Amino acid sequence: DKDLISNLLGNGSDYGIRLEYAIQKSPDGIAQSFIIGKEFIDKENVSLILGDNIFYGYKFSEILHEASALNKGARIFTNYVVNPSEFAVADFNESGEVISLEEKPKNPKSNNAVTGLYFYDNDVVKIAENLSPSKRGELEITDVNIEYLKKGLLQASELGRGFAWL
């Protein structure tokens, strides 16, 4: 769909941004986007939003601005769902820190789904390059987040009531 998308959005100048395009030739996982986009990312920090996600909520632009100021580590966003087995799930301790992440668990530890919005420092490229494919044969974004969690560098923000995540 590259031609359709690039015809719609162009180079981004109509929106005050610069857009460039790279293609994932086969469905090898979301984390592969950092490998494919390595030259675009260069030495910068990066954010990733899944194309089928829509977010809406009070002061969302302020939340994004704060997340984009991330210097070290990663920030994920979570939202309460009634069907957590269909998502990556984050579990928190009493202090609000992420203590575990699971991809589509059969017995979820919480109802906190990890949404399709992520902010990472530049280490994400190296982390993605060192991942092994999952049982599904993909480089999983949850495995990237688990690497940050192991290093104590994963932050999470709960979107909470009043937010729409579709």
mmCIF file of C-alpha atoms in Angstrom:
data_model
loop_
_atom_site.group_PDB
_atom_site.id
_atom_site.type_symbol
_atom_site.label_atom_id
_atom_site.label_comp_id
_atom_site.label_asym_id
_atom_site.label_seq_id
_atom_site.Cartn_x
_atom_site.Cartn_y
_atom_site.Cartn_z
ATOM 1 C CA ASP A 1 0.000 0.000 0.000
ATOM 2 C CA LYS A 2 3.043 2.289 -0.162
ATOM 3 C CA ASP A 3 1.816 4.052 -3.299
ATOM 4 C CA LEU A 4 -1.621 4.688 -1.784
ATOM 5 C CA ILE A 5 -0.134 6.043 1.435
ATOM 6 C CA SER A 6 2.517 8.157 -0.248
ATOM 7 C CA ASN A 7 -0.095 9.571 -2.655
ATOM 8 C CA LEU A 8 -2.258 10.489 0.331
ATOM 9 C CA LEU A 9 0.448 11.934 2.596
ATOM 10 C CA GLY A 10 3.189 12.851 0.121
ATOM 11 C CA ASN A 11 6.414 14.022 1.696
ATOM 12 C CA GLY A 12 4.535 15.457 4.701
ATOM 13 C CA SER A 13 5.184 19.105 3.851
ATOM 14 C CA ASP A 14 1.439 19.825 3.847
ATOM 15 C CA TYR A 15 1.455 18.830 7.542
ATOM 16 C CA GLY A 16 4.683 20.521 8.613
ATOM 17 C CA ILE A 17 6.614 17.261 8.847
ATOM 18 C CA ARG A 18 9.008 15.278 6.676
ATOM 19 C CA LEU A 19 7.944 11.784 5.629
ATOM 20 C CA GLU A 20 10.092 9.113 4.038
ATOM 21 C CA TYR A 21 9.046 5.559 3.313
ATOM 22 C CA ALA A 22 10.613 2.127 3.743
ATOM 23 C CA ILE A 23 8.970 -1.221 3.056
ATOM 24 C CA GLN A 24 8.817 -4.343 5.214
ATOM 25 C CA LYS A 25 8.927 -6.993 2.498
ATOM 26 C CA SER A 26 7.492 -9.781 4.661
ATOM 27 C CA PRO A 27 5.623 -9.866 7.996
ATOM 28 C CA ASP A 28 8.641 -10.453 10.229
ATOM 29 C CA GLY A 29 7.439 -8.521 13.257
ATOM 30 C CA ILE A 30 6.954 -4.981 14.466
ATOM 31 C CA ALA A 31 10.440 -4.781 15.993
ATOM 32 C CA GLN A 32 11.912 -5.253 12.521
ATOM 33 C CA SER A 33 10.806 -1.685 11.769
ATOM 34 C CA PHE A 34 13.807 -0.415 13.745
ATOM 35 C CA ILE A 35 16.175 -2.468 11.605
ATOM 36 C CA ILE A 36 14.497 -1.395 8.369
ATOM 37 C CA GLY A 37 14.443 2.220 9.547
ATOM 38 C CA LYS A 38 17.966 2.236 10.955
ATOM 39 C CA GLU A 39 19.239 4.780 8.413
ATOM 40 C CA PHE A 40 16.250 7.056 9.094
ATOM 41 C CA ILE A 41 16.711 6.804 12.849
ATOM 42 C CA ASP A 42 20.484 7.380 12.677
ATOM 43 C CA LYS A 43 21.534 8.533 16.168
ATOM 44 C CA GLU A 44 18.149 9.917 17.198
ATOM 45 C CA ASN A 45 15.592 8.625 19.644
ATOM 46 C CA VAL A 46 12.456 7.272 18.026
ATOM 47 C CA SER A 47 8.743 6.771 18.470
ATOM 48 C CA LEU A 48 6.579 4.116 16.883
ATOM 49 C CA ILE A 49 2.830 4.017 16.471
ATOM 50 C CA LEU A 50 1.037 1.100 14.896
ATOM 51 C CA GLY A 51 -0.893 2.220 11.850
ATOM 52 C CA ASP A 52 -4.173 0.693 12.974
ATOM 53 C CA ASN A 53 -4.262 2.571 16.299
ATOM 54 C CA ILE A 54 -6.232 5.725 16.987
ATOM 55 C CA PHE A 55 -5.827 7.656 20.244
ATOM 56 C CA TYR A 56 -7.953 10.476 21.568
ATOM 57 C CA GLY A 57 -7.908 12.107 24.970
ATOM 58 C CA TYR A 58 -7.520 15.178 27.117
ATOM 59 C CA LYS A 59 -4.055 16.788 26.862
ATOM 60 C CA PHE A 60 -2.824 13.978 24.620
ATOM 61 C CA SER A 61 -0.441 16.307 22.778
ATOM 62 C CA GLU A 62 1.122 17.262 26.132
ATOM 63 C CA ILE A 63 1.543 13.585 27.023
ATOM 64 C CA LEU A 64 3.252 12.960 23.685
ATOM 65 C CA HIS A 65 5.492 15.994 24.085
ATOM 66 C CA GLU A 66 6.593 14.763 27.521
ATOM 67 C CA ALA A 67 7.242 11.259 26.193
ATOM 68 C CA SER A 68 9.286 12.628 23.294
ATOM 69 C CA ALA A 69 11.666 14.251 25.790
ATOM 70 C CA LEU A 70 12.804 10.771 26.847
ATOM 71 C CA ASN A 71 16.603 10.665 27.031
ATOM 72 C CA LYS A 72 17.240 7.099 28.182
ATOM 73 C CA GLY A 73 15.098 3.998 28.097
ATOM 74 C CA ALA A 74 11.631 3.361 26.771
ATOM 75 C CA ARG A 75 8.070 4.482 27.444
ATOM 76 C CA ILE A 76 5.010 2.429 26.657
ATOM 77 C CA PHE A 77 1.353 3.311 27.121
ATOM 78 C CA THR A 78 -1.258 1.029 28.619
ATOM 79 C CA ASN A 79 -5.022 1.021 28.740
ATOM 80 C CA TYR A 80 -7.543 -1.079 30.656
ATOM 81 C CA VAL A 81 -9.244 -3.731 28.492
ATOM 82 C CA VAL A 82 -11.778 -6.445 29.227
ATOM 83 C CA ASN A 83 -10.048 -8.919 26.881
ATOM 84 C CA PRO A 84 -6.363 -8.785 27.895
ATOM 85 C CA SER A 85 -5.508 -12.166 26.340
ATOM 86 C CA GLU A 86 -5.688 -10.483 22.934
ATOM 87 C CA PHE A 87 -2.860 -8.026 23.724
ATOM 88 C CA ALA A 88 0.541 -7.664 25.277
ATOM 89 C CA VAL A 89 -0.168 -7.145 28.969
ATOM 90 C CA ALA A 90 1.759 -5.120 31.548
ATOM 91 C CA ASP A 91 1.601 -5.859 35.248
ATOM 92 C CA PHE A 92 2.466 -3.134 37.772
ATOM 93 C CA ASN A 93 3.627 -3.103 41.385
ATOM 94 C CA GLU A 94 2.104 -0.862 44.062
ATOM 95 C CA SER A 95 4.453 1.980 43.027
ATOM 96 C CA GLY A 96 3.173 1.913 39.452
ATOM 97 C CA GLU A 97 6.329 0.368 37.999
ATOM 98 C CA VAL A 98 6.091 -2.325 35.334
ATOM 99 C CA ILE A 99 7.107 -5.675 36.822
ATOM 100 C CA SER A 100 6.204 -7.963 33.919
ATOM 101 C CA LEU A 101 5.169 -8.015 30.271
ATOM 102 C CA GLU A 102 3.535 -10.914 28.463
ATOM 103 C CA GLU A 103 2.438 -11.248 24.842
ATOM 104 C CA LYS A 104 -1.167 -12.447 24.562
ATOM 105 C CA PRO A 105 -1.125 -14.468 27.805
ATOM 106 C CA LYS A 106 -3.655 -17.240 28.397
ATOM 107 C CA ASN A 107 -3.863 -16.217 32.069
ATOM 108 C CA PRO A 108 -3.191 -12.463 32.163
ATOM 109 C CA LYS A 109 -1.805 -10.953 35.354
ATOM 110 C CA SER A 110 -3.713 -7.730 34.723
ATOM 111 C CA ASN A 111 -6.096 -6.000 32.333
ATOM 112 C CA ASN A 112 -3.477 -3.424 31.300
ATOM 113 C CA ALA A 113 -3.007 -3.814 27.552
ATOM 114 C CA VAL A 114 0.089 -2.322 25.973
ATOM 115 C CA THR A 115 -1.172 -0.006 23.261
ATOM 116 C CA GLY A 116 0.508 0.472 19.910
ATOM 117 C CA LEU A 117 2.405 3.628 20.914
ATOM 118 C CA TYR A 118 6.046 3.503 21.975
ATOM 119 C CA PHE A 119 8.964 5.880 22.604
ATOM 120 C CA TYR A 120 12.560 4.606 22.669
ATOM 121 C CA ASP A 121 16.084 5.839 23.023
ATOM 122 C CA ASN A 122 18.498 5.042 20.209
ATOM 123 C CA ASP A 123 19.499 1.722 21.820
ATOM 124 C CA VAL A 124 16.303 0.250 20.359
ATOM 125 C CA VAL A 125 18.036 -0.366 17.033
ATOM 126 C CA LYS A 126 20.727 -2.525 18.618
ATOM 127 C CA ILE A 127 18.149 -4.310 20.785
ATOM 128 C CA ALA A 128 16.035 -5.133 17.719
ATOM 129 C CA GLU A 129 19.090 -6.329 15.790
ATOM 130 C CA ASN A 130 19.926 -8.756 18.614
ATOM 131 C CA LEU A 131 16.451 -10.276 18.989
ATOM 132 C CA SER A 132 15.716 -13.839 18.009
ATOM 133 C CA PRO A 133 12.468 -14.533 16.174
ATOM 134 C CA SER A 134 9.585 -15.717 18.340
ATOM 135 C CA LYS A 135 7.739 -19.004 17.859
ATOM 136 C CA ARG A 136 5.647 -17.098 15.308
ATOM 137 C CA GLY A 137 8.846 -16.314 13.392
ATOM 138 C CA GLU A 138 8.643 -12.605 14.195
ATOM 139 C CA LEU A 139 10.768 -10.003 15.956
ATOM 140 C CA GLU A 140 8.316 -9.081 18.703
ATOM 141 C CA ILE A 141 7.910 -5.550 20.010
ATOM 142 C CA THR A 142 7.126 -7.072 23.412
ATOM 143 C CA ASP A 143 10.601 -8.634 23.437
ATOM 144 C CA VAL A 144 12.088 -5.177 22.838
ATOM 145 C CA ASN A 145 10.102 -3.853 25.798
ATOM 146 C CA ILE A 146 11.170 -6.793 27.957
ATOM 147 C CA GLU A 147 14.828 -5.938 27.239
ATOM 148 C CA TYR A 148 14.230 -2.422 28.533
ATOM 149 C CA LEU A 149 12.373 -3.849 31.541
ATOM 150 C CA LYS A 150 15.333 -6.146 32.373
ATOM 151 C CA LYS A 151 17.626 -3.095 32.346
ATOM 152 C CA GLY A 152 15.272 -1.129 34.602
ATOM 153 C CA LEU A 153 14.700 1.380 31.809
ATOM 154 C CA LEU A 154 11.042 0.796 30.953
ATOM 155 C CA GLN A 155 8.492 3.444 31.905
ATOM 156 C CA ALA A 156 4.771 3.065 31.422
ATOM 157 C CA SER A 157 1.949 5.553 31.345
ATOM 158 C CA GLU A 158 -1.624 4.442 31.855
ATOM 159 C CA LEU A 159 -3.941 6.342 29.549
ATOM 160 C CA GLY A 160 -6.804 5.893 31.966
ATOM 161 C CA ARG A 161 -10.395 7.073 31.969
ATOM 162 C CA GLY A 162 -11.391 9.616 29.417
ATOM 163 C CA PHE A 163 -9.052 8.245 26.782
ATOM 164 C CA ALA A 164 -10.150 6.473 23.673
ATOM 165 C CA TRP A 165 -7.850 3.873 22.176
ATOM 166 C CA LEU A 166 -9.180 2.188 19.092
#
